Structure formats: structure tokens, C-alpha cells
Amino acid sequence: MSRTPDISVPDLTGRRAVVTGASDGVGLGLAARLAAAGAELVLPVRNPRKGQAAVAAIRERTPGAEVSLRELDLSSLASVAALGAALRAEGRPIHLLVNNAGVMTPPDRQTTADGFELQFGTNHLGHVALVAHLLPLLRAGRARVTSQLSIAARSGSIHWDDLQLERSYDGGAAYAQSKIAFGLFALELGRRSRAGGWGITSTLSHPGVVPTNLLAARPEVGRDRDTPQIAVIRTLSRWGLAGTVGTALLPALYAATSPEVHDGGFYGPNGLGQVRGAPAEQRLYRPLRSAEEAARVWEVSQELTGVPLDAGAPGARQG
């Protein structure tokens, strides 16, 4: 029988870590591992009840863990701005930012509070705006920013002529587009940091295939029952043919903490088809390889969010 993969995590005492999407699933497991390594956790959540349960679970595992909740709805740029302003007002450098939250394949096209297609607006633009608002704190902490992608990003493209998929909506294509755009943004973040001396290291990860709530019943995205895919993935996971939450969090944990990773590195499971296994560096998916496309995503994302991505990003204080 194969041994369950795991990694060692360096001591993170004195390091401030912000993890989105940590109220359940992979994000919660990841946050718990960071807390166990001594990090001071900030968990921005949309659902306070789930957030409080997550804090309780983390503290049960690591008594005395330093963890606090903040409000964040990534589908609202006003909510992202409010979180950014609150954290900048605290003036404490951020050393780790894991952009893990997301929504997946609503059956019908939905929009964010700002009118963007829901997946593009939440998975990509919400996180872009968060990075922009936190940029002074990330620079002050010489942070590592880890962006969680998906196997879905290995195919598909950005629909530049219909970016919000108003003319033709397909949930899977929209999800892939959001993750491709986010991956290109993460790669460009690393390039800009190197060129500008920001001190930020940008890494990418994906969890493989794992049974989480992304494909379960989600009334808030118009899904009143589990998808057929989640039942299949749960079965595969029980048979050891797909990941578990405990293994699927490892690539992001590795990308966020290992001294062996490098700027622009992409990390995922090393098993057959990249669906499960120990974390390892992987070749960038084809849709992520164009530097020109990444620069275009960077510029367009600033225009859409209205938040500058430069050294003078909002409230620029190095506190």
C-alpha cells in the first residue's frame, strides 16, 4: 500500500498569513497546517458562521493558534477594498498570501455585484483587486503570494472578444477562463516584482482532483443539488484514485512555504494525470505560457477593477 504523501513545513512563527477560502475544504486544511507551523492567520470569509467554525477547528488542532476572521466577498470590489483598507490600517506586513477561494461552474450565467461574469469576477478579478490593495503590505513583508489554479486551466482560452461571456455562456469554459487569467496574472506579478524590486515571490499551485464543495449543492450559485461529477470524484477518492483534502492541500502548502520553490514555479500532484500524489513542480499549462497574454491580462484587470497594480497602489504605506 502506498504511503499517504506529506511535506514538512518550516517554522512560521512571527509570519502573518492571509488565506482566502479557508472556511472549509482545502483552504481550511491549508490554514490549519500554517497555524500548526506557528503562522499568525488572517482568514477573510464571506460566511461568518462557517468562518467561526473554521477558527474553532484550527484551535482544536493547535491550541493557542493565533487566528482571526475578516469579512470578504470576492464577488464585490467594495468588499475587497474594505478588507484592504482595514489591513493597511493595521499596518502589519503580510508574509504569505494564499489566493485559494473560488466558485465553480454555476449552471446559468450569473454576475458579481459589479456586473462581471461570476467566475471571472470572483476567481480572478476579486483576487487581483485583493493583491493590489495589499501590495504595500506584501512588499513590506517580502511576501510569497500563492495562487491556486485548477487542472481546468490546462485547456481553454481567454475570450477577449467576449470576456464576460455575455454572448455565449458555458460554465466549464468560464471556469477555465477564470483560472487561466488568474494564472497569467500570477506569473506577471512575479515578473513585475523582479523588474521593480518589490521583493514579492509569486508561485502557482493546483490541488489535482478532490471532492470539495466546489461541485456540491450550492444554492448561492444556483445549484440546488450535487453535480454528477462530485459523486464520481468522491468514489475515486475513496478508492485512492483521486486526492483527499489532506493531500490536495499539499501543493499550495508547498508553494507557499517551501524554501525549494522559485518565483513563477507551478506545483501540483505528481501522480498519474496530476490528479493525486505528492507535490512537485510541473510544466506550465500551454494557456499560461504567453508573456504577452500575461501582460495583457495585467493591464485589462487593472482597468476592470479600477485598482492600480504598482508601487503606489492604494494607501501605499510600508508599515
Short mmCIF file of the C-alpha atoms (twelve columns), coordinates in Angstrom:
data_MODEL
# 
_entry.id   MODEL 
# 
loop_
_atom_site.group_PDB 
_atom_site.id 
_atom_site.type_symbol 
_atom_site.label_atom_id 
_atom_site.label_alt_id 
_atom_site.label_comp_id 
_atom_site.label_asym_id 
_atom_site.label_seq_id 
_atom_site.Cartn_x 
_atom_site.Cartn_y 
_atom_site.Cartn_z 
_atom_site.pdbx_PDB_model_num 
ATOM 1   C CA . MET A 1   0.000   0.000  0.000   1 
ATOM 2   C CA . SER A 2   1.384   3.415  -0.957  1 
ATOM 3   C CA . ARG A 3   2.148   5.837  1.835   1 
ATOM 4   C CA . THR A 4   -0.006  8.968  2.105   1 
ATOM 5   C CA . PRO A 5   2.110   11.879 0.863   1 
ATOM 6   C CA . ASP A 6   3.025   14.730 3.171   1 
ATOM 7   C CA . ILE A 7   5.590   17.508 3.463   1 
ATOM 8   C CA . SER A 8   7.397   19.227 6.294   1 
ATOM 9   C CA . VAL A 9   6.619   22.896 6.858   1 
ATOM 10  C CA . PRO A 10  9.257   25.335 8.142   1 
ATOM 11  C CA . ASP A 11  8.732   27.292 11.343  1 
ATOM 12  C CA . LEU A 12  6.422   30.207 10.532  1 
ATOM 13  C CA . THR A 13  6.481   31.893 13.934  1 
ATOM 14  C CA . GLY A 14  6.190   35.659 13.502  1 
ATOM 15  C CA . ARG A 15  4.872   35.351 9.940   1 
ATOM 16  C CA . ARG A 16  1.475   36.787 9.036   1 
ATOM 17  C CA . ALA A 17  -0.513  34.671 6.564   1 
ATOM 18  C CA . VAL A 18  -3.726  35.597 4.759   1 
ATOM 19  C CA . VAL A 19  -5.688  32.702 3.238   1 
ATOM 20  C CA . THR A 20  -8.857  33.170 1.205   1 
ATOM 21  C CA . GLY A 21  -11.437 30.406 1.003   1 
ATOM 22  C CA . ALA A 22  -10.360 28.893 4.312   1 
ATOM 23  C CA . SER A 23  -13.794 28.282 5.822   1 
ATOM 24  C CA . ASP A 24  -13.880 24.688 4.564   1 
ATOM 25  C CA . GLY A 25  -12.245 22.118 2.316   1 
ATOM 26  C CA . VAL A 26  -8.726  22.547 1.005   1 
ATOM 27  C CA . GLY A 27  -8.475  26.120 2.291   1 
ATOM 28  C CA . LEU A 28  -9.334  25.133 5.848   1 
ATOM 29  C CA . GLY A 29  -6.870  22.245 5.794   1 
ATOM 30  C CA . LEU A 30  -4.179  24.546 4.427   1 
ATOM 31  C CA . ALA A 31  -4.858  27.213 7.061   1 
ATOM 32  C CA . ALA A 32  -4.688  24.598 9.813   1 
ATOM 33  C CA . ARG A 33  -1.268  23.464 8.613   1 
ATOM 34  C CA . LEU A 34  0.015   27.057 8.542   1 
ATOM 35  C CA . ALA A 35  -1.282  27.652 12.065  1 
ATOM 36  C CA . ALA A 36  0.361   24.446 13.273  1 
ATOM 37  C CA . ALA A 37  3.664   25.798 11.931  1 
ATOM 38  C CA . GLY A 38  3.257   28.959 14.011  1 
ATOM 39  C CA . ALA A 39  1.878   31.442 11.485  1 
ATOM 40  C CA . GLU A 40  -0.477  34.191 12.593  1 
ATOM 41  C CA . LEU A 41  -3.541  33.610 10.421  1 
ATOM 42  C CA . VAL A 42  -5.948  36.109 8.935   1 
ATOM 43  C CA . LEU A 43  -8.957  34.378 7.396   1 
ATOM 44  C CA . PRO A 44  -11.154 36.581 5.205   1 
ATOM 45  C CA . VAL A 45  -14.530 34.839 4.854   1 
ATOM 46  C CA . ARG A 46  -17.902 35.522 3.246   1 
ATOM 47  C CA . ASN A 47  -19.900 33.400 5.707   1 
ATOM 48  C CA . PRO A 48  -19.195 34.356 9.353   1 
ATOM 49  C CA . ARG A 49  -20.812 31.195 10.739  1 
ATOM 50  C CA . LYS A 50  -18.580 28.945 8.654   1 
ATOM 51  C CA . GLY A 51  -15.634 31.164 9.490   1 
ATOM 52  C CA . GLN A 52  -16.194 30.797 13.231  1 
ATOM 53  C CA . ALA A 53  -16.444 27.025 12.853  1 
ATOM 54  C CA . ALA A 54  -13.159 27.051 10.916  1 
ATOM 55  C CA . VAL A 55  -11.428 29.043 13.661  1 
ATOM 56  C CA . ALA A 56  -12.717 26.585 16.257  1 
ATOM 57  C CA . ALA A 57  -11.434 23.634 14.207  1 
ATOM 58  C CA . ILE A 58  -7.997  25.225 13.811  1 
ATOM 59  C CA . ARG A 59  -7.741  25.990 17.534  1 
ATOM 60  C CA . GLU A 60  -8.851  22.484 18.441  1 
ATOM 61  C CA . ARG A 61  -5.992  21.140 16.359  1 
ATOM 62  C CA . THR A 62  -3.493  23.784 17.508  1 
ATOM 63  C CA . PRO A 63  -4.431  25.166 20.935  1 
ATOM 64  C CA . GLY A 64  -3.370  28.764 21.230  1 
ATOM 65  C CA . ALA A 65  -3.261  29.281 17.471  1 
ATOM 66  C CA . GLU A 66  -3.270  32.969 16.573  1 
ATOM 67  C CA . VAL A 67  -6.126  33.286 14.083  1 
ATOM 68  C CA . SER A 68  -8.673  35.981 13.329  1 
ATOM 69  C CA . LEU A 69  -11.559 36.460 10.918  1 
ATOM 70  C CA . ARG A 70  -12.196 39.301 8.498   1 
ATOM 71  C CA . GLU A 71  -15.133 39.923 6.182   1 
ATOM 72  C CA . LEU A 72  -14.580 39.371 2.459   1 
ATOM 73  C CA . ASP A 73  -16.838 38.762 -0.506  1 
ATOM 74  C CA . LEU A 74  -14.579 38.391 -3.534  1 
ATOM 75  C CA . SER A 75  -17.540 38.968 -5.840  1 
ATOM 76  C CA . SER A 76  -17.741 42.568 -4.587  1 
ATOM 77  C CA . LEU A 77  -14.927 45.016 -5.303  1 
ATOM 78  C CA . ALA A 78  -16.236 47.238 -2.490  1 
ATOM 79  C CA . SER A 79  -15.819 44.346 -0.035  1 
ATOM 80  C CA . VAL A 80  -12.282 43.694 -1.292  1 
ATOM 81  C CA . ALA A 81  -11.440 47.384 -0.929  1 
ATOM 82  C CA . ALA A 82  -12.800 47.440 2.625   1 
ATOM 83  C CA . LEU A 83  -10.649 44.481 3.645   1 
ATOM 84  C CA . GLY A 84  -7.602  46.053 2.028   1 
ATOM 85  C CA . ALA A 85  -8.195  49.329 3.861   1 
ATOM 86  C CA . ALA A 86  -8.656  47.528 7.188   1 
ATOM 87  C CA . LEU A 87  -5.444  45.523 6.861   1 
ATOM 88  C CA . ARG A 88  -3.460  48.539 5.667   1 
ATOM 89  C CA . ALA A 89  -4.763  50.480 8.684   1 
ATOM 90  C CA . GLU A 90  -3.346  47.753 10.920  1 
ATOM 91  C CA . GLY A 91  -0.008  48.409 9.194   1 
ATOM 92  C CA . ARG A 92  1.390   44.907 9.695   1 
ATOM 93  C CA . PRO A 93  3.423   43.327 6.887   1 
ATOM 94  C CA . ILE A 94  1.973   40.247 5.213   1 
ATOM 95  C CA . HIS A 95  4.432   37.418 4.618   1 
ATOM 96  C CA . LEU A 96  2.168   34.818 2.992   1 
ATOM 97  C CA . LEU A 97  -0.921  35.332 0.852   1 
ATOM 98  C CA . VAL A 98  -2.713  32.257 -0.474  1 
ATOM 99  C CA . ASN A 99  -5.384  33.106 -3.034  1 
ATOM 100 C CA . ASN A 100 -7.418  29.931 -2.717  1 
ATOM 101 C CA . ALA A 101 -11.109 30.892 -2.769  1 
ATOM 102 C CA . GLY A 102 -13.298 30.342 -5.790  1 
ATOM 103 C CA . VAL A 103 -16.616 29.374 -7.312  1 
ATOM 104 C CA . MET A 104 -17.099 26.725 -9.974  1 
ATOM 105 C CA . THR A 105 -19.497 26.175 -12.874 1 
ATOM 106 C CA . PRO A 106 -22.805 27.800 -11.963 1 
ATOM 107 C CA . PRO A 107 -25.391 26.179 -14.246 1 
ATOM 108 C CA . ASP A 108 -26.514 29.560 -15.560 1 
ATOM 109 C CA . ARG A 109 -24.605 32.760 -16.162 1 
ATOM 110 C CA . GLN A 110 -24.531 34.950 -13.084 1 
ATOM 111 C CA . THR A 111 -22.822 38.248 -12.383 1 
ATOM 112 C CA . THR A 112 -20.970 39.795 -9.474  1 
ATOM 113 C CA . ALA A 113 -22.037 42.918 -7.628  1 
ATOM 114 C CA . ASP A 114 -20.001 44.856 -10.203 1 
ATOM 115 C CA . GLY A 115 -21.526 43.195 -13.260 1 
ATOM 116 C CA . PHE A 116 -18.728 40.741 -14.133 1 
ATOM 117 C CA . GLU A 117 -19.359 37.113 -15.029 1 
ATOM 118 C CA . LEU A 118 -19.366 35.427 -11.621 1 
ATOM 119 C CA . GLN A 119 -16.393 33.090 -12.035 1 
ATOM 120 C CA . PHE A 120 -14.180 35.618 -13.819 1 
ATOM 121 C CA . GLY A 121 -15.163 38.295 -11.316 1 
ATOM 122 C CA . THR A 122 -14.659 36.144 -8.210  1 
ATOM 123 C CA . ASN A 123 -11.841 33.745 -9.029  1 
ATOM 124 C CA . HIS A 124 -9.756  36.249 -10.965 1 
ATOM 125 C CA . LEU A 125 -10.720 39.910 -10.588 1 
ATOM 126 C CA . GLY A 126 -11.543 39.686 -6.881  1 
ATOM 127 C CA . HIS A 127 -8.116  38.252 -6.152  1 
ATOM 128 C CA . VAL A 128 -6.408  40.735 -8.480  1 
ATOM 129 C CA . ALA A 129 -8.013  43.589 -6.552  1 
ATOM 130 C CA . LEU A 130 -7.010  41.979 -3.250  1 
ATOM 131 C CA . VAL A 131 -3.364  41.758 -4.302  1 
ATOM 132 C CA . ALA A 132 -3.478  45.374 -5.469  1 
ATOM 133 C CA . HIS A 133 -4.978  46.649 -2.220  1 
ATOM 134 C CA . LEU A 134 -2.481  44.665 -0.150  1 
ATOM 135 C CA . LEU A 135 0.543   45.432 -2.297  1 
ATOM 136 C CA . PRO A 136 2.228   47.798 0.201   1 
ATOM 137 C CA . LEU A 137 1.926   45.170 2.954   1 
ATOM 138 C CA . LEU A 138 3.104   42.389 0.652   1 
ATOM 139 C CA . ARG A 139 6.142   44.435 -0.306  1 
ATOM 140 C CA . ALA A 140 6.853   45.240 3.344   1 
ATOM 141 C CA . GLY A 141 6.753   41.521 4.197   1 
ATOM 142 C CA . ARG A 142 8.695   40.441 1.106   1 
ATOM 143 C CA . ALA A 143 5.753   38.110 0.744   1 
ATOM 144 C CA . ARG A 144 5.213   34.895 -1.070  1 
ATOM 145 C CA . VAL A 145 1.914   35.039 -2.967  1 
ATOM 146 C CA . THR A 146 0.499   31.645 -3.946  1 
ATOM 147 C CA . SER A 147 -2.340  31.484 -6.460  1 
ATOM 148 C CA . GLN A 148 -4.481  28.354 -6.552  1 
ATOM 149 C CA . LEU A 149 -5.330  27.271 -10.101 1 
ATOM 150 C CA . SER A 150 -7.030  24.138 -11.417 1 
ATOM 151 C CA . ILE A 151 -6.470  21.312 -13.856 1 
ATOM 152 C CA . ALA A 152 -9.159  23.105 -15.861 1 
ATOM 153 C CA . ALA A 153 -6.523  25.702 -16.795 1 
ATOM 154 C CA . ARG A 154 -4.638  23.236 -18.980 1 
ATOM 155 C CA . SER A 155 -7.145  23.743 -21.790 1 
ATOM 156 C CA . GLY A 156 -9.341  26.592 -22.924 1 
ATOM 157 C CA . SER A 157 -8.518  30.227 -23.540 1 
ATOM 158 C CA . ILE A 158 -9.373  33.795 -22.659 1 
ATOM 159 C CA . HIS A 159 -12.323 35.035 -24.701 1 
ATOM 160 C CA . TRP A 160 -11.024 38.509 -25.397 1 
ATOM 161 C CA . ASP A 161 -13.919 39.316 -27.746 1 
ATOM 162 C CA . ASP A 162 -16.490 38.320 -25.092 1 
ATOM 163 C CA . LEU A 163 -14.638 38.484 -21.795 1 
ATOM 164 C CA . GLN A 164 -17.784 38.361 -19.661 1 
ATOM 165 C CA . LEU A 165 -19.297 35.590 -21.814 1 
ATOM 166 C CA . GLU A 166 -22.440 37.602 -22.455 1 
ATOM 167 C CA . ARG A 167 -22.991 36.203 -25.945 1 
ATOM 168 C CA . SER A 168 -22.253 32.572 -25.216 1 
ATOM 169 C CA . TYR A 169 -22.056 31.146 -21.691 1 
ATOM 170 C CA . ASP A 170 -20.669 27.748 -20.791 1 
ATOM 171 C CA . GLY A 171 -19.920 27.110 -17.123 1 
ATOM 172 C CA . GLY A 172 -16.867 24.946 -17.747 1 
ATOM 173 C CA . ALA A 173 -15.371 27.339 -20.289 1 
ATOM 174 C CA . ALA A 174 -15.985 30.261 -17.949 1 
ATOM 175 C CA . TYR A 175 -14.275 28.445 -15.080 1 
ATOM 176 C CA . ALA A 176 -11.273 27.558 -17.230 1 
ATOM 177 C CA . GLN A 177 -11.023 31.173 -18.437 1 
ATOM 178 C CA . SER A 178 -11.052 32.477 -14.856 1 
ATOM 179 C CA . LYS A 179 -8.233  30.152 -13.824 1 
ATOM 180 C CA . ILE A 180 -6.159  30.819 -16.946 1 
ATOM 181 C CA . ALA A 181 -6.470  34.564 -16.422 1 
ATOM 182 C CA . PHE A 182 -5.551  34.195 -12.766 1 
ATOM 183 C CA . GLY A 183 -2.523  32.062 -13.597 1 
ATOM 184 C CA . LEU A 184 -1.297  34.571 -16.173 1 
ATOM 185 C CA . PHE A 185 -1.771  37.348 -13.622 1 
ATOM 186 C CA . ALA A 186 0.264   35.428 -11.040 1 
ATOM 187 C CA . LEU A 187 3.111   34.926 -13.496 1 
ATOM 188 C CA . GLU A 188 3.072   38.609 -14.441 1 
ATOM 189 C CA . LEU A 189 3.085   39.552 -10.747 1 
ATOM 190 C CA . GLY A 190 6.375   37.721 -10.407 1 
ATOM 191 C CA . ARG A 191 7.820   39.419 -13.484 1 
ATOM 192 C CA . ARG A 192 6.787   42.880 -12.289 1 
ATOM 193 C CA . SER A 193 8.159   42.187 -8.821  1 
ATOM 194 C CA . ARG A 194 11.527  41.134 -10.229 1 
ATOM 195 C CA . ALA A 195 11.685  44.130 -12.550 1 
ATOM 196 C CA . GLY A 196 10.597  46.608 -9.883  1 
ATOM 197 C CA . GLY A 197 12.442  45.148 -6.911  1 
ATOM 198 C CA . TRP A 198 9.207   44.600 -4.956  1 
ATOM 199 C CA . GLY A 199 10.563  41.560 -3.123  1 
ATOM 200 C CA . ILE A 200 7.401   39.522 -3.766  1 
ATOM 201 C CA . THR A 201 7.689   35.891 -4.853  1 
ATOM 202 C CA . SER A 202 4.718   34.640 -6.887  1 
ATOM 203 C CA . THR A 203 4.030   30.904 -7.079  1 
ATOM 204 C CA . LEU A 204 1.193   28.871 -8.596  1 
ATOM 205 C CA . SER A 205 -0.417  25.639 -7.466  1 
ATOM 206 C CA . HIS A 206 -3.279  23.304 -8.233  1 
ATOM 207 C CA . PRO A 207 -4.848  20.650 -5.987  1 
ATOM 208 C CA . GLY A 208 -5.439  17.934 -8.562  1 
ATOM 209 C CA . VAL A 209 -8.872  16.306 -8.368  1 
ATOM 210 C CA . VAL A 210 -10.516 16.263 -4.948  1 
ATOM 211 C CA . PRO A 211 -14.086 16.043 -3.610  1 
ATOM 212 C CA . THR A 212 -14.765 19.500 -2.170  1 
ATOM 213 C CA . ASN A 213 -17.849 21.705 -2.030  1 
ATOM 214 C CA . LEU A 214 -16.990 23.429 -5.314  1 
ATOM 215 C CA . LEU A 215 -19.132 20.913 -7.215  1 
ATOM 216 C CA . ALA A 216 -21.595 20.156 -4.420  1 
ATOM 217 C CA . ALA A 217 -25.028 21.717 -3.985  1 
ATOM 218 C CA . ARG A 218 -24.504 25.487 -3.816  1 
ATOM 219 C CA . PRO A 219 -27.808 27.419 -3.720  1 
ATOM 220 C CA . GLU A 220 -25.876 30.705 -3.793  1 
ATOM 221 C CA . VAL A 221 -24.671 29.886 -7.323  1 
ATOM 222 C CA . GLY A 222 -27.970 28.419 -8.472  1 
ATOM 223 C CA . ARG A 223 -27.160 24.739 -7.853  1 
ATOM 224 C CA . ASP A 224 -29.739 23.021 -5.637  1 
ATOM 225 C CA . ARG A 225 -28.177 19.561 -5.810  1 
ATOM 226 C CA . ASP A 226 -24.765 17.933 -6.087  1 
ATOM 227 C CA . THR A 227 -23.365 17.629 -9.593  1 
ATOM 228 C CA . PRO A 228 -22.892 14.150 -11.076 1 
ATOM 229 C CA . GLN A 229 -19.140 14.852 -11.199 1 
ATOM 230 C CA . ILE A 230 -18.814 15.205 -7.424  1 
ATOM 231 C CA . ALA A 231 -20.313 11.757 -6.841  1 
ATOM 232 C CA . VAL A 232 -17.744 10.243 -9.224  1 
ATOM 233 C CA . ILE A 233 -14.866 12.151 -7.609  1 
ATOM 234 C CA . ARG A 234 -15.936 11.054 -4.124  1 
ATOM 235 C CA . THR A 235 -15.893 7.441  -5.255  1 
ATOM 236 C CA . LEU A 236 -12.494 7.811  -6.914  1 
ATOM 237 C CA . SER A 237 -11.147 9.440  -3.768  1 
ATOM 238 C CA . ARG A 238 -12.343 6.554  -1.607  1 
ATOM 239 C CA . TRP A 239 -10.612 4.131  -3.981  1 
ATOM 240 C CA . GLY A 240 -7.371  6.114  -3.841  1 
ATOM 241 C CA . LEU A 241 -7.688  7.226  -7.468  1 
ATOM 242 C CA . ALA A 242 -8.229  10.902 -6.648  1 
ATOM 243 C CA . GLY A 243 -6.984  13.157 -3.892  1 
ATOM 244 C CA . THR A 244 -8.328  13.818 -0.438  1 
ATOM 245 C CA . VAL A 245 -8.492  17.201 1.251   1 
ATOM 246 C CA . GLY A 246 -5.391  16.217 3.236   1 
ATOM 247 C CA . THR A 247 -3.350  15.517 0.100   1 
ATOM 248 C CA . ALA A 248 -4.892  18.131 -2.191  1 
ATOM 249 C CA . LEU A 249 -3.761  20.978 0.056   1 
ATOM 250 C CA . LEU A 250 -0.111  19.927 -0.193  1 
ATOM 251 C CA . PRO A 251 0.796   21.648 -3.499  1 
ATOM 252 C CA . ALA A 252 -0.402  25.040 -2.233  1 
ATOM 253 C CA . LEU A 253 1.242   24.452 1.144   1 
ATOM 254 C CA . TYR A 254 4.492   23.545 -0.596  1 
ATOM 255 C CA . ALA A 255 4.269   26.509 -2.976  1 
ATOM 256 C CA . ALA A 256 3.569   28.866 -0.074  1 
ATOM 257 C CA . THR A 257 6.224   27.669 2.387   1 
ATOM 258 C CA . SER A 258 8.964   25.500 0.917   1 
ATOM 259 C CA . PRO A 259 12.434  27.042 0.639   1 
ATOM 260 C CA . GLU A 260 12.917  24.959 -2.509  1 
ATOM 261 C CA . VAL A 261 10.318  26.694 -4.693  1 
ATOM 262 C CA . HIS A 262 11.107  29.568 -7.020  1 
ATOM 263 C CA . ASP A 263 9.328   32.598 -8.408  1 
ATOM 264 C CA . GLY A 264 6.970   31.591 -11.195 1 
ATOM 265 C CA . GLY A 265 7.047   27.919 -10.163 1 
ATOM 266 C CA . PHE A 266 3.912   25.839 -10.710 1 
ATOM 267 C CA . TYR A 267 3.258   22.993 -8.262  1 
ATOM 268 C CA . GLY A 268 0.719   20.180 -8.271  1 
ATOM 269 C CA . PRO A 269 0.315   16.472 -7.518  1 
ATOM 270 C CA . ASN A 270 2.904   14.237 -9.173  1 
ATOM 271 C CA . GLY A 271 0.663   11.203 -9.712  1 
ATOM 272 C CA . LEU A 272 -0.825  9.902  -12.953 1 
ATOM 273 C CA . GLY A 273 -2.698  12.674 -14.709 1 
ATOM 274 C CA . GLN A 274 -1.758  15.105 -11.920 1 
ATOM 275 C CA . VAL A 275 -4.949  14.168 -10.069 1 
ATOM 276 C CA . ARG A 276 -3.279  12.994 -6.848  1 
ATOM 277 C CA . GLY A 277 0.111   12.446 -5.258  1 
ATOM 278 C CA . ALA A 278 2.929   14.330 -3.592  1 
ATOM 279 C CA . PRO A 279 3.533   17.949 -4.623  1 
ATOM 280 C CA . ALA A 280 6.088   18.560 -7.346  1 
ATOM 281 C CA . GLU A 281 6.963   21.257 -9.838  1 
ATOM 282 C CA . GLN A 282 5.100   20.921 -13.108 1 
ATOM 283 C CA . ARG A 283 5.382   22.394 -16.557 1 
ATOM 284 C CA . LEU A 284 3.172   25.392 -17.122 1 
ATOM 285 C CA . TYR A 285 -0.024  24.533 -18.928 1 
ATOM 286 C CA . ARG A 286 0.002   25.705 -22.536 1 
ATOM 287 C CA . PRO A 287 -2.542  28.540 -21.989 1 
ATOM 288 C CA . LEU A 288 -0.201  30.008 -19.338 1 
ATOM 289 C CA . ARG A 289 2.955   30.237 -21.441 1 
ATOM 290 C CA . SER A 290 2.497   33.552 -23.276 1 
ATOM 291 C CA . ALA A 291 4.198   36.520 -21.623 1 
ATOM 292 C CA . GLU A 292 2.322   38.841 -23.992 1 
ATOM 293 C CA . GLU A 293 -1.002  37.376 -22.900 1 
ATOM 294 C CA . ALA A 294 0.026   37.759 -19.248 1 
ATOM 295 C CA . ALA A 295 0.879   41.430 -19.743 1 
ATOM 296 C CA . ARG A 296 -2.477  41.966 -21.413 1 
ATOM 297 C CA . VAL A 297 -4.291  40.295 -18.508 1 
ATOM 298 C CA . TRP A 298 -2.378  42.536 -16.096 1 
ATOM 299 C CA . GLU A 299 -3.422  45.724 -17.877 1 
ATOM 300 C CA . VAL A 300 -7.036  44.744 -18.556 1 
ATOM 301 C CA . SER A 301 -7.509  43.561 -14.971 1 
ATOM 302 C CA . GLN A 302 -6.408  46.949 -13.659 1 
ATOM 303 C CA . GLU A 303 -8.866  48.663 -15.979 1 
ATOM 304 C CA . LEU A 304 -11.749 46.434 -14.920 1 
ATOM 305 C CA . THR A 305 -11.093 46.600 -11.178 1 
ATOM 306 C CA . GLY A 306 -10.070 50.256 -11.148 1 
ATOM 307 C CA . VAL A 307 -7.255  49.452 -8.726  1 
ATOM 308 C CA . PRO A 308 -3.640  50.232 -9.737  1 
ATOM 309 C CA . LEU A 309 -1.074  47.478 -9.554  1 
ATOM 310 C CA . ASP A 310 2.119   49.379 -8.906  1 
ATOM 311 C CA . ALA A 311 4.334   50.568 -6.091  1 
ATOM 312 C CA . GLY A 312 1.885   53.372 -5.356  1 
ATOM 313 C CA . ALA A 313 -1.133  51.063 -5.014  1 
ATOM 314 C CA . PRO A 314 -3.807  52.288 -2.601  1 
ATOM 315 C CA . GLY A 315 -2.726  53.657 0.734   1 
ATOM 316 C CA . ALA A 316 0.900   52.960 -0.093  1 
ATOM 317 C CA . ARG A 317 2.462   52.552 3.305   1 
ATOM 318 C CA . GLN A 318 5.176   50.090 4.086   1 
ATOM 319 C CA . GLY A 319 4.056   49.603 7.731   1 
# 
